[in-house]
CSV table of C-alpha atoms in Angstrom, one decimal:
chain,number,residue,atom,x,y,z
A,1,MET,CA,101.6,33.5,36.8
A,2,TYR,CA,103.8,35.7,34.8
A,3,ILE,CA,104.0,37.1,31.2
A,4,GLY,CA,107.4,36.7,29.5
A,5,ILE,CA,108.3,38.6,26.3
A,6,ASP,CA,111.5,38.0,24.6
A,7,VAL,CA,112.2,40.4,21.8
A,8,GLY,CA,114.7,40.1,18.9
A,9,GLY,CA,115.5,41.6,15.9
A,10,THR,CA,113.0,39.7,13.7
A,11,THR,CA,111.1,37.6,16.2
A,12,ILE,CA,109.0,38.6,19.5
A,13,LYS,CA,108.8,35.4,21.5
A,14,TYR,CA,105.9,35.3,24.6
A,15,GLY,CA,104.1,33.2,26.7
A,16,LEU,CA,102.8,32.4,30.1
A,17,LEU,CA,105.4,31.0,33.0
A,18,THR,CA,104.9,29.6,36.6
A,19,THR,CA,106.5,31.0,39.4
A,20,THR,CA,109.0,28.4,39.1
A,21,GLY,CA,110.2,29.5,35.6
A,22,GLU,CA,108.3,26.9,33.6
A,23,VAL,CA,107.0,28.0,30.3
A,24,ILE,CA,103.6,26.7,30.0
A,25,GLU,CA,102.4,28.5,26.7
A,26,LYS,CA,104.7,30.3,24.2
A,27,GLN,CA,104.2,31.7,20.7
A,28,ALA,CA,106.2,34.1,18.3
A,29,ILE,CA,105.3,37.1,15.9
A,30,PRO,CA,107.4,39.3,13.7
A,31,THR,CA,108.9,42.2,15.4
A,32,PRO,CA,107.6,45.4,14.4
A,33,LYS,CA,110.4,48.1,13.4
A,34,GLU,CA,108.3,51.5,14.0
A,35,ARG,CA,108.1,52.5,17.4
A,36,ASN,CA,104.2,53.0,18.1
A,37,ALA,CA,103.6,49.7,16.1
A,38,PHE,CA,106.1,47.9,18.5
A,39,ILE,CA,104.5,49.5,21.6
A,40,ASP,CA,101.0,48.6,20.5
A,41,THR,CA,102.0,45.1,19.6
A,42,LEU,CA,103.3,44.5,23.3
A,43,VAL,CA,100.2,46.1,24.8
A,44,ASP,CA,98.0,43.6,22.7
A,45,LEU,CA,100.2,40.6,23.8
A,46,VAL,CA,99.6,41.4,27.3
A,47,ASN,CA,96.0,42.0,27.4
A,48,GLN,CA,95.6,38.7,25.2
A,49,LEU,CA,97.6,36.8,27.8
A,50,ALA,CA,95.9,38.4,30.9
A,51,ALA,CA,92.5,37.6,29.5
A,52,LYS,CA,93.7,33.8,30.2
A,53,GLU,CA,95.4,33.9,33.6
A,54,ASP,CA,95.5,35.9,36.7
A,55,ILE,CA,99.0,37.9,36.1
A,56,GLN,CA,101.5,39.0,38.7
A,57,GLY,CA,103.6,40.8,36.4
A,58,ILE,CA,105.6,41.2,33.0
A,59,GLY,CA,109.3,40.4,32.4
A,60,ILE,CA,110.7,41.8,29.0
A,61,SER,CA,113.9,40.6,27.4
A,62,MET,CA,115.2,43.4,25.1
A,63,PRO,CA,118.3,43.9,23.0
A,64,GLY,CA,120.7,46.9,23.5
A,65,ILE,CA,121.5,48.9,26.5
A,66,VAL,CA,118.9,48.8,28.9
A,67,ARG,CA,118.8,50.9,32.3
A,68,LYS,CA,117.5,49.2,35.4
A,69,ASP,CA,114.5,51.5,35.1
A,70,GLY,CA,113.4,50.0,31.8
A,71,TYR,CA,114.9,52.9,29.6
A,72,LEU,CA,116.3,52.0,26.3
A,73,LEU,CA,119.4,53.8,25.6
A,74,THR,CA,119.8,51.5,22.7
A,75,ALA,CA,117.6,48.5,21.2
A,76,GLY,CA,119.8,46.7,19.0
A,77,SER,CA,118.7,46.7,15.4
A,78,ILE,CA,115.4,48.2,16.4
A,79,LYS,CA,116.7,51.8,15.9
A,80,GLU,CA,113.3,53.5,16.3
A,81,LEU,CA,113.5,52.5,20.1
A,82,ASP,CA,116.6,54.1,20.8
A,83,ASP,CA,116.1,56.5,23.9
A,84,CYS,CA,112.8,55.1,24.7
A,85,PRO,CA,111.4,55.3,28.2
A,86,LEU,CA,109.6,51.6,27.2
A,87,ARG,CA,108.8,50.6,30.7
A,88,ASP,CA,107.1,53.8,31.8
A,89,ILE,CA,105.2,53.8,28.5
A,90,LEU,CA,103.9,50.2,28.9
A,91,LEU,CA,102.8,51.0,32.3
A,92,GLU,CA,100.8,53.6,31.3
A,93,LYS,CA,99.3,52.0,28.6
A,94,THR,CA,98.5,49.0,30.9
A,95,ASP,CA,97.1,51.0,33.6
A,96,ASN,CA,99.6,50.3,35.9
A,97,LYS,CA,97.8,47.0,36.4
A,98,TYR,CA,100.9,44.9,36.8
A,99,PRO,CA,104.8,45.4,37.7
A,100,ILE,CA,107.0,45.6,34.5
A,101,VAL,CA,110.7,44.6,34.5
A,102,ILE,CA,112.7,45.3,31.2
A,103,GLU,CA,116.0,43.6,31.1
A,104,ASN,CA,118.8,43.5,28.6
A,105,ASP,CA,118.7,39.9,26.4
A,106,ALA,CA,122.3,38.9,27.6
A,107,ASN,CA,121.5,39.7,31.3
A,108,SER,CA,118.4,37.7,30.7
A,109,VAL,CA,120.3,34.8,29.9
A,110,ALA,CA,122.7,35.0,32.6
A,111,TYR,CA,119.6,35.3,35.2
A,112,ALA,CA,117.8,32.4,33.7
A,113,GLU,CA,120.8,30.2,34.0
A,114,LYS,CA,121.3,31.2,37.6
A,115,TRP,CA,117.5,30.4,38.3
A,116,ILE,CA,117.1,27.1,36.7
A,117,GLY,CA,120.2,26.6,34.6
A,118,ASN,CA,123.8,25.7,34.7
A,119,ALA,CA,124.9,28.6,37.0
A,120,GLN,CA,122.6,27.5,40.2
A,121,GLY,CA,124.5,28.2,43.2
A,122,ARG,CA,127.1,30.3,41.5
A,123,ASP,CA,127.5,33.9,42.4
A,124,ASN,CA,130.3,35.0,40.2
A,125,TYR,CA,130.2,34.1,36.6
A,126,VAL,CA,130.2,35.4,33.0
A,127,CYS,CA,127.7,34.8,30.2
A,128,LEU,CA,128.9,35.1,26.5
A,129,VAL,CA,126.2,34.8,24.1
A,130,LEU,CA,127.3,34.2,20.3
A,131,GLY,CA,124.9,34.9,17.9
A,132,THR,CA,124.6,37.8,15.2
A,133,GLY,CA,127.0,39.8,17.5
A,134,VAL,CA,128.4,39.1,20.9
A,135,GLY,CA,126.4,39.8,24.0
A,136,GLY,CA,127.3,39.6,27.6
A,137,GLY,CA,126.1,38.9,31.3
A,138,ILE,CA,128.1,39.6,34.3
A,139,VAL,CA,127.1,38.1,37.7
A,140,ILE,CA,129.1,39.6,40.7
A,141,ASN,CA,128.2,38.4,44.3
A,142,GLY,CA,125.1,36.9,43.2
A,143,ASP,CA,123.5,39.8,40.9
A,144,ILE,CA,123.9,41.4,37.7
A,145,TYR,CA,126.7,43.9,37.1
A,146,ARG,CA,125.0,46.4,34.8
A,147,GLY,CA,127.4,49.3,35.2
A,148,ALA,CA,126.5,53.2,35.5
A,149,HIS,CA,124.5,53.4,32.7
A,150,GLY,CA,123.6,49.8,31.9
A,151,MET,CA,126.4,49.2,29.4
A,152,ALA,CA,128.5,46.7,31.2
A,153,GLY,CA,128.5,43.3,29.2
A,154,GLU,CA,128.7,44.9,25.8
A,155,PHE,CA,131.6,42.5,25.0
A,156,GLY,CA,131.1,42.8,21.5
A,157,TRP,CA,132.5,46.1,21.4
A,158,MET,CA,135.9,44.9,22.7
A,159,LEU,CA,138.7,45.3,20.5
A,160,ILE,CA,141.0,42.3,19.4
A,161,ASP,CA,143.7,43.2,17.2
A,162,LYS,CA,144.7,44.4,14.0
A,163,LEU,CA,143.1,47.9,14.0
A,164,PRO,CA,142.5,49.5,10.5
A,165,PRO,CA,144.8,52.7,10.1
A,166,GLN,CA,141.8,54.9,9.6
A,167,GLY,CA,138.1,54.9,10.1
A,168,ASN,CA,135.7,53.1,12.1
A,169,ILE,CA,137.9,50.6,14.3
A,170,GLU,CA,134.8,48.2,15.1
A,171,SER,CA,135.6,46.0,12.3
A,172,ALA,CA,138.6,44.8,14.7
A,173,SER,CA,135.9,44.0,17.5
A,174,ALA,CA,134.7,40.9,19.0
A,175,ASN,CA,131.3,41.4,17.1
A,176,TYR,CA,132.9,41.5,13.8
A,177,ARG,CA,135.6,38.6,14.7
A,178,ALA,CA,133.9,36.3,17.6
A,179,ALA,CA,130.0,36.5,16.6
A,180,VAL,CA,128.5,33.8,14.5
A,181,VAL,CA,126.9,35.9,11.9
A,182,LEU,CA,129.1,39.3,11.8
A,183,GLY,CA,132.1,37.3,12.6
A,184,LEU,CA,132.3,33.7,11.3
A,185,CYS,CA,129.8,34.0,8.4
A,186,GLN,CA,131.0,37.3,7.3
A,187,GLN,CA,134.6,36.4,7.2
A,188,TYR,CA,134.0,33.5,5.1
A,189,ASN,CA,131.7,35.1,2.9
A,190,GLN,CA,134.4,37.9,2.2
A,191,LEU,CA,137.1,35.0,1.3
A,192,LYS,CA,134.6,33.4,-1.0
A,193,LEU,CA,133.6,36.6,-2.8
A,194,ALA,CA,137.1,37.5,-3.2
A,195,GLU,CA,137.7,33.9,-5.0
A,196,ASN,CA,134.3,34.3,-6.9
A,197,PRO,CA,132.3,37.5,-7.5
A,198,ASN,CA,129.1,35.7,-7.9
A,199,PHE,CA,129.1,33.7,-4.6
A,200,GLU,CA,125.8,33.9,-2.8
A,201,PRO,CA,126.7,35.2,0.7
A,202,ILE,CA,125.3,32.9,3.6
A,203,ASN,CA,124.2,33.6,7.1
A,204,ASP,CA,124.0,29.9,8.3
A,205,ALA,CA,127.2,28.8,10.3
A,206,ARG,CA,126.2,25.4,9.8
A,207,ILE,CA,127.4,25.4,6.3
A,208,ILE,CA,130.6,26.4,7.3
A,209,PHE,CA,131.0,23.8,10.1
A,210,ASP,CA,129.8,21.2,7.7
A,211,THR,CA,132.3,22.1,4.8
A,212,GLU,CA,135.4,22.5,7.0
A,213,ASP,CA,137.1,19.4,5.6
A,214,SER,CA,136.3,20.1,2.0
A,215,ASP,CA,136.4,23.6,1.5
A,216,PRO,CA,139.8,25.5,2.7
A,217,PHE,CA,137.9,28.9,3.0
A,218,ALA,CA,135.6,27.3,5.7
A,219,ALA,CA,138.6,26.0,7.4
A,220,PHE,CA,140.6,29.2,7.5
A,221,ALA,CA,137.5,31.1,8.9
A,222,LEU,CA,136.7,28.7,11.5
A,223,LYS,CA,140.5,28.6,12.7
A,224,ASN,CA,140.3,32.4,12.9
A,225,PHE,CA,136.8,32.3,14.5
A,226,TYR,CA,137.7,29.8,17.2
A,227,ARG,CA,141.1,32.0,17.9
A,228,ASP,CA,138.9,35.2,18.3
A,229,VAL,CA,136.5,33.7,20.6
A,230,ALA,CA,139.2,32.1,22.8
A,231,ILE,CA,141.1,35.5,22.9
A,232,THR,CA,137.7,37.1,23.9
A,233,LEU,CA,137.5,34.7,26.8
A,234,LEU,CA,141.0,35.1,27.9
A,235,ASN,CA,140.2,38.8,28.4
A,236,LEU,CA,136.9,37.8,30.3
A,237,TYR,CA,139.1,35.5,32.6
A,238,VAL,CA,141.6,38.3,33.7
A,239,SER,CA,138.7,41.1,33.9
A,240,PHE,CA,136.5,39.3,36.1
A,241,ASP,CA,137.9,36.1,37.6
A,242,PRO,CA,134.9,34.0,37.1
A,243,GLU,CA,134.1,30.8,38.7
A,244,LEU,CA,132.2,29.9,35.6
A,245,ILE,CA,132.0,31.1,32.1
A,246,LEU,CA,128.8,30.3,30.1
A,247,ILE,CA,128.5,30.5,26.5
A,248,GLY,CA,124.9,31.0,24.9
A,249,GLY,CA,123.5,31.1,21.5
A,250,ALA,CA,122.4,28.6,19.2
A,251,ILE,CA,125.9,27.4,18.7
A,252,SER,CA,126.6,26.7,22.1
A,253,THR,CA,124.2,23.3,21.5
A,254,ASN,CA,127.0,22.0,19.1
A,255,PRO,CA,129.1,19.7,21.4
A,256,TYR,CA,131.9,19.6,18.7
A,257,PHE,CA,132.2,23.6,18.9
A,258,MET,CA,132.1,23.4,22.6
A,259,GLU,CA,135.1,20.8,22.7
A,260,ARG,CA,137.1,22.6,20.2
A,261,LEU,CA,136.5,25.9,21.7
A,262,ARG,CA,137.7,24.6,25.2
A,263,GLU,CA,140.7,23.0,23.4
A,264,THR,CA,141.5,26.5,21.7
A,265,VAL,CA,141.2,28.5,24.9
A,266,GLU,CA,143.7,26.0,26.7
A,267,HIS,CA,146.0,26.3,23.8
A,268,TYR,CA,146.3,30.1,24.1
A,269,SER,CA,146.1,30.0,27.7
A,270,LYS,CA,149.4,27.9,27.9
A,271,ARG,CA,151.1,30.6,25.6
A,272,HIS,CA,150.2,33.4,28.1
A,273,ASN,CA,152.8,33.0,30.8
A,274,SER,CA,150.9,34.6,33.7
A,275,ILE,CA,147.5,32.9,32.8
A,276,ALA,CA,149.4,29.6,32.2
A,277,TYR,CA,150.7,29.5,35.9
A,278,LEU,CA,146.9,29.7,36.9
A,279,ILE,CA,145.5,26.8,35.0
A,280,GLY,CA,144.0,24.5,37.7
A,281,LYS,CA,144.3,27.3,40.2
A,282,THR,CA,141.9,30.0,39.0
A,283,ILE,CA,141.0,29.6,35.5
A,284,ALA,CA,137.2,28.6,35.6
A,285,PRO,CA,135.6,26.0,33.4
A,286,ILE,CA,133.8,26.6,30.3
A,287,LYS,CA,130.3,25.3,29.9
A,288,ALA,CA,127.2,25.7,27.5
A,289,THR,CA,124.0,27.3,28.8
A,290,TYR,CA,121.3,25.0,29.8
A,291,LEU,CA,118.5,27.0,28.9
A,292,GLN,CA,118.1,28.0,24.8
A,293,ASN,CA,115.3,29.5,23.1
A,294,ASP,CA,113.2,30.4,26.3
A,295,ALA,CA,116.3,31.8,28.2
A,296,GLY,CA,115.2,35.6,27.5
A,297,MET,CA,111.8,35.0,28.7
A,298,ILE,CA,112.6,32.9,31.8
A,299,GLY,CA,115.3,35.5,32.9
A,300,ALA,CA,113.5,38.5,32.5
A,301,VAL,CA,110.7,36.7,34.6
A,302,TYR,CA,113.3,35.9,37.1
A,303,ARG,CA,114.1,39.5,37.9
A,304,LEU,CA,110.6,40.4,38.1
A,305,HIS,CA,109.8,37.3,40.4
A,306,GLN,CA,112.8,38.7,42.7
A,307,GLN,CA,111.5,42.1,42.7
A,308,ILE,CA,107.9,40.7,43.6
A,309,ASN,CA,109.1,38.8,46.4
A,310,SER,CA,111.8,41.0,48.0
């Protein structure tokens, strides 16, 4: 039995998983923002679960830039964990009883899909995760490509167009254009606030989808959103030549979104002469991820499972 832990900016999901990736028990608690409190919370979770079952190891999914050795260069919105040797700390605090693997959250999704999801049997694919920001996992020749420092797959930092003339250019990045919250919701909120300064900003993209036919601001924001996600995907096509692109995040469970995204990608592919020539030859299909809420736990445990059985 394995312990799986999926750390998010607001919630930590954790549970027990079998050696075939089945989640047999899971719970969730708020994410502590202070470093010592966060570490103590993880140790407490491990002790609670280890008291119930014979544990073979611990797999942890984390936001941010995570080195293969479990060192966090960054930790997403949990700023107090930046530059943190988390794996070494946890090994010490658990008396080195269990092997521990710490993996980036989007890489964990990519691993999970290879194990028991829509990437089974695939050796070269890309996973794009759309949420508050844009994350990514790259699988090359059957294994995660993490780059020299663990930063590979930070697709949200890619620039799309229209750089501001001065200052921070991240406003033109995929995070602020193709993400669900920082992109779609934020652009919609800006449009609504320009019309009505008393508008209450939203963070729920479902409101925008539901009002597309009645609200011209929602329609405009969605049109731009689909375009920017599509352009991001075209850049991934030509950078990695994948056999499959998987879209993760809660929005990928919306069949209407997935179908319209495919149509938008096809539209812009045909307008790019070189890519248009390759349609039907090398341009890979786009699918939603099979696993959703449990993908982080499952993927981190899969890497652990590989390590133990190698």
